[in-house]
PDB file of C-alpha atoms in Angstrom:
ATOM      1  CA  MET I   1      -0.173   0.118  -0.166  1.00 54.00           C
ATOM      2  CA  GLU I   2       3.145   2.455   0.608  1.00 53.00           C
ATOM      3  CA  GLY I   3       4.204   1.683  -2.874  1.00 56.00           C
ATOM      4  CA  LYS I   4       0.678   3.109  -4.378  1.00 54.00           C
ATOM      5  CA  GLU I   5       0.462   6.054  -2.136  1.00 53.00           C
ATOM      6  CA  GLU I   6       3.963   7.036  -3.247  1.00 52.00           C
ATOM      7  CA  ASP I   7       2.522   6.589  -6.947  1.00 50.00           C
ATOM      8  CA  VAL I   8      -0.275   8.468  -6.238  1.00 45.00           C
ATOM      9  CA  ARG I   9       1.939  11.379  -4.718  1.00 50.00           C
ATOM     10  CA  LEU I  10       3.745  11.462  -7.538  1.00 47.00           C
ATOM     11  CA  GLY I  11       1.436  11.163 -10.218  1.00 46.00           C
ATOM     12  CA  ALA I  12      -0.435  14.168  -8.625  1.00 43.00           C
ATOM     13  CA  ASN I  13       2.530  16.494  -8.438  1.00 47.00           C
ATOM     14  CA  LYS I  14       3.912  15.340 -12.090  1.00 47.00           C
ATOM     15  CA  PHE I  15       2.233  18.609 -13.033  1.00 41.00           C
ATOM     16  CA  SER I  16       2.317  22.189 -11.932  1.00 44.00           C
ATOM     17  CA  GLU I  17      -0.932  23.582 -10.420  1.00 40.00           C
ATOM     18  CA  ARG I  18      -0.840  26.579 -12.657  1.00 44.00           C
ATOM     19  CA  GLN I  19      -0.713  25.472 -15.947  1.00 41.00           C
ATOM     20  CA  PRO I  20      -1.106  28.259 -18.326  1.00 42.00           C
ATOM     21  CA  ILE I  21      -4.264  28.445 -20.194  1.00 42.00           C
ATOM     22  CA  GLY I  22      -6.277  30.582 -22.641  1.00 44.00           C
ATOM     23  CA  THR I  23      -4.065  33.140 -24.675  1.00 45.00           C
ATOM     24  CA  THR I  24      -1.460  32.638 -21.946  1.00 45.00           C
ATOM     25  CA  ALA I  25      -0.461  29.225 -23.066  1.00 45.00           C
ATOM     26  CA  GLN I  26       0.409  30.558 -26.874  1.00 45.00           C
ATOM     27  CA  THR I  27       3.904  31.174 -27.563  1.00 48.00           C
ATOM     28  CA  ASP I  28       5.680  32.705 -29.957  1.00 46.00           C
ATOM     29  CA  LYS I  29       6.659  29.082 -31.489  1.00 44.00           C
ATOM     30  CA  ASP I  30       3.531  28.165 -32.755  1.00 55.00           C
ATOM     31  CA  TYR I  31       1.613  31.518 -33.861  1.00 61.00           C
ATOM     32  CA  ASN I  32       2.262  35.039 -35.119  1.00 65.00           C
ATOM     33  CA  GLU I  33       0.546  38.177 -35.176  1.00 68.00           C
ATOM     34  CA  PRO I  34      -0.331  38.605 -38.981  1.00 73.00           C
ATOM     35  CA  PRO I  35       0.703  41.886 -40.562  1.00 80.00           C
ATOM     36  CA  PRO I  36      -1.874  44.719 -41.273  1.00 81.00           C
ATOM     37  CA  ALA I  37      -3.435  44.628 -44.260  1.00 83.00           C
ATOM     38  CA  PRO I  38      -1.961  47.707 -46.327  1.00 83.00           C
ATOM     39  CA  LEU I  39      -4.791  50.716 -46.646  1.00 84.00           C
ATOM     40  CA  PHE I  40      -4.777  50.539 -50.673  1.00 83.00           C
ATOM     41  CA  GLU I  41      -3.957  47.178 -52.247  1.00 81.00           C
ATOM     42  CA  HIS I  42      -4.170  48.036 -55.908  1.00 80.00           C
ATOM     43  CA  GLY I  43      -3.106  44.898 -56.967  1.00 83.00           C
ATOM     44  CA  GLU I  44      -6.050  42.696 -55.667  1.00 88.00           C
ATOM     45  CA  LEU I  45      -7.891  44.521 -58.334  1.00 88.00           C
ATOM     46  CA  TYR I  46      -6.874  42.590 -60.970  1.00 88.00           C
ATOM     47  CA  SER I  47      -7.296  39.077 -58.858  1.00 91.00           C
ATOM     48  CA  TRP I  48      -9.874  37.187 -59.687  1.00 91.00           C
ATOM     49  CA  SER I  49     -10.233  36.055 -55.911  1.00 93.00           C
ATOM     50  CA  PHE I  50     -11.095  40.058 -55.240  1.00 94.00           C
ATOM     51  CA  TRP I  51     -13.768  39.933 -57.750  1.00 96.00           C
ATOM     52  CA  ARG I  52     -15.488  36.785 -56.504  1.00 96.00           C
ATOM     53  CA  ALA I  53     -15.496  38.203 -52.909  1.00 96.00           C
ATOM     54  CA  GLY I  54     -17.545  40.977 -54.002  1.00 97.00           C
ATOM     55  CA  ILE I  55     -20.527  38.419 -55.386  1.00 97.00           C
ATOM     56  CA  ALA I  56     -20.574  36.235 -52.959  1.00 97.00           C
ATOM     57  CA  GLU I  57     -21.219  39.303 -50.722  1.00 98.00           C
ATOM     58  CA  PHE I  58     -24.194  40.712 -53.141  1.00 98.00           C
ATOM     59  CA  VAL I  59     -25.434  36.760 -53.062  1.00 98.00           C
ATOM     60  CA  ALA I  60     -25.224  36.488 -49.476  1.00 98.00           C
ATOM     61  CA  THR I  61     -26.955  40.009 -48.651  1.00 98.00           C
ATOM     62  CA  PHE I  62     -29.515  39.413 -51.544  1.00 98.00           C
ATOM     63  CA  LEU I  63     -30.891  36.269 -49.636  1.00 98.00           C
ATOM     64  CA  PHE I  64     -30.531  37.389 -46.350  1.00 98.00           C
ATOM     65  CA  LEU I  65     -32.669  40.611 -47.126  1.00 97.00           C
ATOM     66  CA  TYR I  66     -35.125  38.323 -49.220  1.00 97.00           C
ATOM     67  CA  ILE I  67     -35.697  35.472 -46.266  1.00 96.00           C
ATOM     68  CA  THR I  68     -35.927  38.128 -43.442  1.00 96.00           C
ATOM     69  CA  VAL I  69     -38.073  40.724 -45.200  1.00 95.00           C
ATOM     70  CA  LEU I  70     -40.383  37.771 -46.589  1.00 93.00           C
ATOM     71  CA  THR I  71     -40.349  36.276 -42.534  1.00 93.00           C
ATOM     72  CA  VAL I  72     -41.058  40.313 -41.565  1.00 92.00           C
ATOM     73  CA  MET I  73     -43.581  40.635 -44.167  1.00 90.00           C
ATOM     74  CA  GLY I  74     -45.542  37.301 -42.945  1.00 88.00           C
ATOM     75  CA  VAL I  75     -45.613  38.483 -39.234  1.00 87.00           C
ATOM     76  CA  ASN I  76     -47.136  41.944 -40.210  1.00 80.00           C
ATOM     77  CA  ARG I  77     -49.913  39.986 -42.213  1.00 78.00           C
ATOM     78  CA  ALA I  78     -50.865  38.054 -39.676  1.00 76.00           C
ATOM     79  CA  PRO I  79     -54.035  39.051 -37.530  1.00 69.00           C
ATOM     80  CA  SER I  80     -51.841  38.128 -34.539  1.00 69.00           C
ATOM     81  CA  LYS I  81     -48.808  37.145 -33.044  1.00 63.00           C
ATOM     82  CA  CYS I  82     -49.844  34.116 -32.260  1.00 66.00           C
ATOM     83  CA  ALA I  83     -50.877  33.187 -35.500  1.00 65.00           C
ATOM     84  CA  SER I  84     -47.376  33.730 -37.232  1.00 74.00           C
ATOM     85  CA  VAL I  85     -44.034  32.239 -36.062  1.00 81.00           C
ATOM     86  CA  GLY I  86     -44.249  36.388 -33.898  1.00 87.00           C
ATOM     87  CA  ILE I  87     -40.871  38.214 -33.101  1.00 90.00           C
ATOM     88  CA  GLN I  88     -38.803  35.141 -31.960  1.00 92.00           C
ATOM     89  CA  GLY I  89     -39.561  33.743 -35.759  1.00 93.00           C
ATOM     90  CA  ILE I  90     -38.250  36.927 -37.086  1.00 94.00           C
ATOM     91  CA  ALA I  91     -35.133  36.395 -34.875  1.00 96.00           C
ATOM     92  CA  TRP I  92     -34.517  33.286 -36.175  1.00 95.00           C
ATOM     93  CA  ALA I  93     -35.079  34.435 -39.474  1.00 96.00           C
ATOM     94  CA  PHE I  94     -32.007  36.858 -38.823  1.00 97.00           C
ATOM     95  CA  GLY I  95     -30.008  34.814 -36.885  1.00 97.00           C
ATOM     96  CA  GLY I  96     -30.278  31.728 -38.682  1.00 97.00           C
ATOM     97  CA  MET I  97     -29.738  33.143 -42.178  1.00 97.00           C
ATOM     98  CA  ILE I  98     -26.309  34.829 -40.858  1.00 97.00           C
ATOM     99  CA  PHE I  99     -25.617  31.390 -39.587  1.00 96.00           C
ATOM    100  CA  ALA I 100     -25.437  29.753 -43.119  1.00 96.00           C
ATOM    101  CA  LEU I 101     -24.304  32.381 -44.779  1.00 97.00           C
ATOM    102  CA  VAL I 102     -21.302  32.892 -43.087  1.00 96.00           C
ATOM    103  CA  TYR I 103     -20.708  29.312 -43.392  1.00 94.00           C
ATOM    104  CA  CYS I 104     -21.647  29.421 -47.117  1.00 95.00           C
ATOM    105  CA  THR I 105     -19.245  32.867 -48.112  1.00 95.00           C
ATOM    106  CA  ALA I 106     -16.744  32.728 -44.808  1.00 91.00           C
ATOM    107  CA  GLY I 107     -13.878  30.608 -47.073  1.00 90.00           C
ATOM    108  CA  ILE I 108     -14.483  33.340 -49.920  1.00 94.00           C
ATOM    109  CA  SER I 109     -15.358  36.497 -48.877  1.00 94.00           C
ATOM    110  CA  GLY I 110     -15.100  36.233 -45.193  1.00 92.00           C
ATOM    111  CA  GLY I 111     -18.868  36.310 -44.789  1.00 93.00           C
ATOM    112  CA  HIS I 112     -19.012  39.795 -43.557  1.00 96.00           C
ATOM    113  CA  ILE I 113     -22.992  40.426 -45.306  1.00 97.00           C
ATOM    114  CA  ASN I 114     -22.548  43.600 -43.226  1.00 97.00           C
ATOM    115  CA  PRO I 115     -21.113  47.125 -44.014  1.00 98.00           C
ATOM    116  CA  ALA I 116     -20.643  47.609 -40.063  1.00 98.00           C
ATOM    117  CA  VAL I 117     -18.638  44.264 -39.606  1.00 97.00           C
ATOM    118  CA  THR I 118     -16.719  45.123 -42.843  1.00 98.00           C
ATOM    119  CA  PHE I 119     -16.232  48.668 -40.865  1.00 98.00           C
ATOM    120  CA  GLY I 120     -14.841  47.313 -37.750  1.00 97.00           C
ATOM    121  CA  LEU I 121     -12.643  44.471 -39.892  1.00 96.00           C
ATOM    122  CA  LEU I 122     -11.198  47.694 -41.798  1.00 96.00           C
ATOM    123  CA  LEU I 123     -10.643  49.880 -38.304  1.00 95.00           C
ATOM    124  CA  ALA I 124      -8.867  46.290 -37.309  1.00 93.00           C
ATOM    125  CA  ARG I 125      -6.375  46.353 -40.542  1.00 92.00           C
ATOM    126  CA  LYS I 126      -7.758  43.134 -41.264  1.00 92.00           C
ATOM    127  CA  LEU I 127      -8.966  44.050 -45.258  1.00 93.00           C
ATOM    128  CA  SER I 128      -7.790  46.826 -47.104  1.00 94.00           C
ATOM    129  CA  LEU I 129      -9.860  50.050 -47.715  1.00 95.00           C
ATOM    130  CA  THR I 130     -10.718  48.979 -51.198  1.00 94.00           C
ATOM    131  CA  ARG I 131     -11.348  46.081 -50.471  1.00 96.00           C
ATOM    132  CA  ALA I 132     -13.943  47.672 -47.769  1.00 96.00           C
ATOM    133  CA  ILE I 133     -15.325  49.724 -50.064  1.00 96.00           C
ATOM    134  CA  PHE I 134     -16.142  47.380 -52.816  1.00 97.00           C
ATOM    135  CA  TYR I 135     -17.986  45.159 -49.708  1.00 97.00           C
ATOM    136  CA  MET I 136     -20.151  47.644 -48.774  1.00 98.00           C
ATOM    137  CA  VAL I 137     -21.016  48.714 -51.832  1.00 98.00           C
ATOM    138  CA  MET I 138     -22.067  45.220 -53.045  1.00 98.00           C
ATOM    139  CA  GLN I 139     -23.721  44.502 -50.084  1.00 98.00           C
ATOM    140  CA  CYS I 140     -25.825  47.518 -49.949  1.00 98.00           C
ATOM    141  CA  LEU I 141     -26.582  46.536 -54.019  1.00 98.00           C
ATOM    142  CA  GLY I 142     -27.685  43.030 -52.784  1.00 98.00           C
ATOM    143  CA  ALA I 143     -29.826  44.313 -50.048  1.00 98.00           C
ATOM    144  CA  ILE I 144     -32.073  46.618 -52.393  1.00 98.00           C
ATOM    145  CA  CYS I 145     -32.248  43.656 -55.067  1.00 97.00           C
ATOM    146  CA  GLY I 146     -33.587  41.136 -52.221  1.00 97.00           C
ATOM    147  CA  ALA I 147     -35.940  43.639 -50.563  1.00 96.00           C
ATOM    148  CA  GLY I 148     -36.840  44.719 -54.456  1.00 96.00           C
ATOM    149  CA  VAL I 149     -37.602  40.712 -55.197  1.00 96.00           C
ATOM    150  CA  VAL I 150     -39.937  40.690 -52.011  1.00 95.00           C
ATOM    151  CA  LYS I 151     -41.890  43.339 -53.129  1.00 94.00           C
ATOM    152  CA  GLY I 152     -42.491  42.354 -56.509  1.00 93.00           C
ATOM    153  CA  PHE I 153     -44.427  39.259 -55.046  1.00 88.00           C
ATOM    154  CA  GLN I 154     -46.787  41.291 -53.054  1.00 85.00           C
ATOM    155  CA  PRO I 155     -46.438  44.828 -54.308  1.00 86.00           C
ATOM    156  CA  SER I 156     -49.897  45.898 -52.502  1.00 83.00           C
ATOM    157  CA  ARG I 157     -49.198  44.411 -49.290  1.00 85.00           C
ATOM    158  CA  TYR I 158     -46.030  45.346 -49.080  1.00 86.00           C
ATOM    159  CA  GLU I 159     -46.949  49.324 -48.963  1.00 83.00           C
ATOM    160  CA  VAL I 160     -49.290  48.309 -46.363  1.00 83.00           C
ATOM    161  CA  LEU I 161     -46.844  45.888 -44.226  1.00 86.00           C
ATOM    162  CA  GLY I 162     -44.155  48.629 -44.258  1.00 87.00           C
ATOM    163  CA  GLY I 163     -41.909  46.610 -46.346  1.00 90.00           C
ATOM    164  CA  GLY I 164     -39.727  45.748 -43.395  1.00 91.00           C
ATOM    165  CA  ALA I 165     -38.179  48.991 -42.878  1.00 94.00           C
ATOM    166  CA  ASN I 166     -36.124  50.225 -39.992  1.00 95.00           C
ATOM    167  CA  VAL I 167     -37.890  53.115 -37.511  1.00 95.00           C
ATOM    168  CA  VAL I 168     -37.696  53.627 -34.148  1.00 96.00           C
ATOM    169  CA  ASN I 169     -40.834  52.505 -32.797  1.00 94.00           C
ATOM    170  CA  HIS I 170     -43.696  54.719 -30.966  1.00 93.00           C
ATOM    171  CA  GLY I 171     -42.671  55.320 -27.325  1.00 94.00           C
ATOM    172  CA  TYR I 172     -38.898  55.499 -27.973  1.00 96.00           C
ATOM    173  CA  THR I 173     -36.796  58.884 -28.472  1.00 95.00           C
ATOM    174  CA  LYS I 174     -34.123  58.903 -31.230  1.00 96.00           C
ATOM    175  CA  GLY I 175     -31.431  58.561 -28.706  1.00 96.00           C
ATOM    176  CA  ASP I 176     -32.832  55.423 -27.515  1.00 97.00           C
ATOM    177  CA  GLY I 177     -33.143  53.883 -31.027  1.00 97.00           C
ATOM    178  CA  LEU I 178     -29.226  54.844 -31.549  1.00 98.00           C
ATOM    179  CA  GLY I 179     -28.336  53.495 -28.048  1.00 97.00           C
ATOM    180  CA  ALA I 180     -30.356  50.232 -29.004  1.00 97.00           C
ATOM    181  CA  GLU I 181     -28.190  50.342 -32.432  1.00 98.00           C
ATOM    182  CA  ILE I 182     -25.116  50.976 -30.862  1.00 98.00           C
ATOM    183  CA  VAL I 183     -25.034  48.358 -28.207  1.00 98.00           C
ATOM    184  CA  GLY I 184     -26.661  45.756 -31.174  1.00 98.00           C
ATOM    185  CA  THR I 185     -23.718  46.391 -33.183  1.00 98.00           C
ATOM    186  CA  PHE I 186     -21.181  45.896 -30.503  1.00 98.00           C
ATOM    187  CA  VAL I 187     -22.385  42.834 -29.415  1.00 98.00           C
ATOM    188  CA  LEU I 188     -22.167  41.251 -33.438  1.00 98.00           C
ATOM    189  CA  VAL I 189     -19.071  42.705 -33.954  1.00 97.00           C
ATOM    190  CA  TYR I 190     -17.103  41.690 -30.752  1.00 96.00           C
ATOM    191  CA  THR I 191     -18.399  38.450 -31.327  1.00 96.00           C
ATOM    192  CA  VAL I 192     -17.041  38.478 -34.791  1.00 95.00           C
ATOM    193  CA  PHE I 193     -13.780  39.365 -33.997  1.00 93.00           C
ATOM    194  CA  SER I 194     -13.776  36.249 -31.118  1.00 91.00           C
ATOM    195  CA  ALA I 195     -15.231  33.662 -33.088  1.00 90.00           C
ATOM    196  CA  THR I 196     -12.538  34.543 -35.874  1.00 87.00           C
ATOM    197  CA  ASP I 197      -9.663  35.373 -33.934  1.00 82.00           C
ATOM    198  CA  ALA I 198      -6.182  34.250 -35.701  1.00 73.00           C
ATOM    199  CA  LYS I 199      -4.796  33.615 -32.664  1.00 72.00           C
ATOM    200  CA  ARG I 200      -7.366  30.955 -31.266  1.00 67.00           C
ATOM    201  CA  ASN I 201      -7.551  29.504 -34.532  1.00 63.00           C
ATOM    202  CA  ALA I 202      -4.137  28.806 -34.211  1.00 57.00           C
ATOM    203  CA  ARG I 203      -4.798  27.226 -30.739  1.00 60.00           C
ATOM    204  CA  ASP I 204      -7.927  25.543 -30.960  1.00 56.00           C
ATOM    205  CA  SER I 205      -8.731  23.739 -34.527  1.00 55.00           C
ATOM    206  CA  HIS I 206     -12.537  23.553 -33.532  1.00 54.00           C
ATOM    207  CA  VAL I 207     -13.022  27.455 -33.622  1.00 51.00           C
ATOM    208  CA  PRO I 208     -13.094  27.976 -37.566  1.00 58.00           C
ATOM    209  CA  ILE I 209     -15.848  25.434 -37.766  1.00 66.00           C
ATOM    210  CA  LEU I 210     -18.013  26.891 -34.809  1.00 82.00           C
ATOM    211  CA  ALA I 211     -17.354  30.440 -35.976  1.00 86.00           C
ATOM    212  CA  PRO I 212     -20.537  30.970 -38.017  1.00 92.00           C
ATOM    213  CA  LEU I 213     -22.570  29.482 -34.812  1.00 93.00           C
ATOM    214  CA  PRO I 214     -21.777  31.976 -32.288  1.00 94.00           C
ATOM    215  CA  ILE I 215     -22.275  35.016 -35.094  1.00 96.00           C
ATOM    216  CA  GLY I 216     -25.699  33.754 -35.820  1.00 96.00           C
ATOM    217  CA  PHE I 217     -26.806  33.593 -32.344  1.00 96.00           C
ATOM    218  CA  ALA I 218     -25.681  36.919 -31.400  1.00 97.00           C
ATOM    219  CA  VAL I 219     -27.787  38.236 -34.275  1.00 98.00           C
ATOM    220  CA  PHE I 220     -30.217  36.515 -32.784  1.00 98.00           C
ATOM    221  CA  LEU I 221     -29.991  37.373 -29.404  1.00 97.00           C
ATOM    222  CA  VAL I 222     -29.911  41.207 -30.253  1.00 97.00           C
ATOM    223  CA  HIS I 223     -33.195  41.062 -32.657  1.00 97.00           C
ATOM    224  CA  LEU I 224     -35.134  39.640 -29.612  1.00 96.00           C
ATOM    225  CA  ALA I 225     -33.904  42.219 -27.421  1.00 96.00           C
ATOM    226  CA  THR I 226     -34.202  45.413 -29.975  1.00 96.00           C
ATOM    227  CA  ILE I 227     -36.964  44.580 -32.424  1.00 96.00           C
ATOM    228  CA  PRO I 228     -39.626  46.420 -30.116  1.00 95.00           C
ATOM    229  CA  ILE I 229     -37.309  49.371 -30.250  1.00 96.00           C
ATOM    230  CA  THR I 230     -35.944  49.722 -33.676  1.00 95.00           C
ATOM    231  CA  GLY I 231     -36.921  46.659 -35.441  1.00 94.00           C
ATOM    232  CA  THR I 232     -33.392  45.947 -35.298  1.00 96.00           C
ATOM    233  CA  GLY I 233     -30.962  47.077 -38.020  1.00 96.00           C
ATOM    234  CA  ILE I 234     -27.511  46.537 -36.367  1.00 97.00           C
ATOM    235  CA  ASN I 235     -26.629  46.244 -40.482  1.00 98.00           C
ATOM    236  CA  PRO I 236     -26.934  49.259 -42.779  1.00 98.00           C
ATOM    237  CA  ALA I 237     -27.471  47.427 -45.471  1.00 98.00           C
ATOM    238  CA  ARG I 238     -30.240  45.741 -44.431  1.00 97.00           C
ATOM    239  CA  SER I 239     -31.666  49.387 -43.106  1.00 97.00           C
ATOM    240  CA  LEU I 240     -30.684  50.973 -46.620  1.00 97.00           C
ATOM    241  CA  GLY I 241     -32.317  48.385 -49.104  1.00 97.00           C
ATOM    242  CA  ALA I 242     -35.509  47.973 -47.228  1.00 96.00           C
ATOM    243  CA  ALA I 243     -35.749  52.007 -46.912  1.00 96.00           C
ATOM    244  CA  ILE I 244     -35.240  52.240 -50.719  1.00 96.00           C
ATOM    245  CA  ILE I 245     -37.709  49.924 -52.074  1.00 95.00           C
ATOM    246  CA  TYR I 246     -40.028  50.975 -49.155  1.00 94.00           C
ATOM    247  CA  ASN I 247     -39.446  54.913 -50.100  1.00 92.00           C
ATOM    248  CA  ARG I 248     -41.783  56.592 -47.443  1.00 91.00           C
ATOM    249  CA  ASP I 249     -40.731  59.500 -45.332  1.00 90.00           C
ATOM    250  CA  HIS I 250     -40.868  58.088 -42.135  1.00 87.00           C
ATOM    251  CA  ALA I 251     -38.563  55.150 -43.053  1.00 89.00           C
ATOM    252  CA  TRP I 252     -35.941  58.326 -44.180  1.00 95.00           C
ATOM    253  CA  ASN I 253     -36.922  60.390 -41.025  1.00 92.00           C
ATOM    254  CA  ASP I 254     -34.805  58.119 -38.512  1.00 92.00           C
ATOM    255  CA  HIS I 255     -32.768  56.248 -41.419  1.00 96.00           C
ATOM    256  CA  TRP I 256     -29.539  58.450 -40.142  1.00 96.00           C
ATOM    257  CA  ILE I 257     -29.531  56.380 -37.118  1.00 97.00           C
ATOM    258  CA  PHE I 258     -28.883  52.952 -39.054  1.00 97.00           C
ATOM    259  CA  TRP I 259     -25.552  53.646 -40.283  1.00 98.00           C
ATOM    260  CA  VAL I 260     -24.259  56.023 -37.427  1.00 98.00           C
ATOM    261  CA  GLY I 261     -25.299  53.726 -34.662  1.00 97.00           C
ATOM    262  CA  PRO I 262     -23.638  50.592 -36.126  1.00 98.00           C
ATOM    263  CA  PHE I 263     -20.858  52.535 -37.206  1.00 98.00           C
ATOM    264  CA  ILE I 264     -20.406  53.569 -33.431  1.00 98.00           C
ATOM    265  CA  GLY I 265     -21.076  49.822 -32.456  1.00 98.00           C
ATOM    266  CA  ALA I 266     -18.828  48.576 -34.637  1.00 98.00           C
ATOM    267  CA  ALA I 267     -15.845  51.017 -33.888  1.00 98.00           C
ATOM    268  CA  LEU I 268     -16.012  50.166 -30.294  1.00 98.00           C
ATOM    269  CA  ALA I 269     -16.192  46.742 -30.654  1.00 97.00           C
ATOM    270  CA  ALA I 270     -12.924  46.861 -33.018  1.00 96.00           C
ATOM    271  CA  LEU I 271     -11.032  49.222 -30.616  1.00 95.00           C
ATOM    272  CA  TYR I 272     -12.314  47.122 -27.166  1.00 95.00           C
ATOM    273  CA  HIS I 273     -11.245  43.793 -28.933  1.00 92.00           C
ATOM    274  CA  GLN I 274      -7.681  44.868 -30.476  1.00 89.00           C
ATOM    275  CA  ILE I 275      -6.340  47.272 -27.527  1.00 90.00           C
ATOM    276  CA  VAL I 276      -7.880  45.478 -24.541  1.00 90.00           C
ATOM    277  CA  ILE I 277      -8.408  42.101 -25.271  1.00 86.00           C
ATOM    278  CA  ARG I 278      -5.610  41.191 -27.526  1.00 77.00           C
ATOM    279  CA  ALA I 279      -3.665  44.180 -26.311  1.00 72.00           C
ATOM    280  CA  ILE I 280      -2.057  44.527 -29.526  1.00 66.00           C
ATOM    281  CA  PRO I 281      -0.524  47.807 -29.565  1.00 61.00           C
ATOM    282  CA  PHE I 282       1.631  47.265 -26.531  1.00 60.00           C
ATOM    283  CA  LYS I 283       2.683  43.725 -28.202  1.00 61.00           C
ATOM    284  CA  SER I 284       3.965  45.849 -30.557  1.00 52.00           C
ATOM    285  CA  ARG I 285       5.543  48.247 -28.599  1.00 53.00           C
ATOM    286  CA  ALA I 286       7.341  45.370 -26.656  1.00 49.00           C
TER     287      ALA I 286
END
């Protein structure tokens, strides 16, 4: 018995209690910080992968608006929330589509499908300004086409049911709407940074595979929280596409909120992740 007790004691003390975990377990031997993307990269304009990525963003945003606006139309058309999928169904439509589309396009364009996400990644120097502008243009065009197809299916009902356009709902101020958009986009973009962190990908092989899931789930949760306030924008392309096709004064009155709010939220998320979580500026000084 004494021999067995000695083996147990040695086994328990074989490894120190304080093993490095998380990002501290990473060393320079197995990970190198990727260099920041150049501000302008003229060479990529002559690359098919650049144009293919833009087309992927267009198609993904088109499909995103098509499915989600149709869902909103179905809920608004129902005589009561209980006779439709309700707010929860709308939230699932938005979150589920982001999950599916990010999974499909992540390897081609990064699966942004949102100018706010593109803006946040631009601030973090994850892509060039040239590519960011191209993505935003293609996302907005895709959103306009997606909402346009929905209106083509049911033009009269589209006008009556609000066209899925984002507005600040009754009982809330413009400040309330702006705050909801800032915080909601912060949640989304912060999740995008965390789910696609290159250092985590190098350490945990399962992270890239699971990345679309937390991103889609973040979209779902934000919609549950903010649909009663603004209908939930957190995506300027989504808001622009619906507003252009619906084209009513009250849809344009608050439209600035759905650009300013998401861009502020994306900028805050990028700064928080890069400076606080990753401490990249401090590493560069070392």
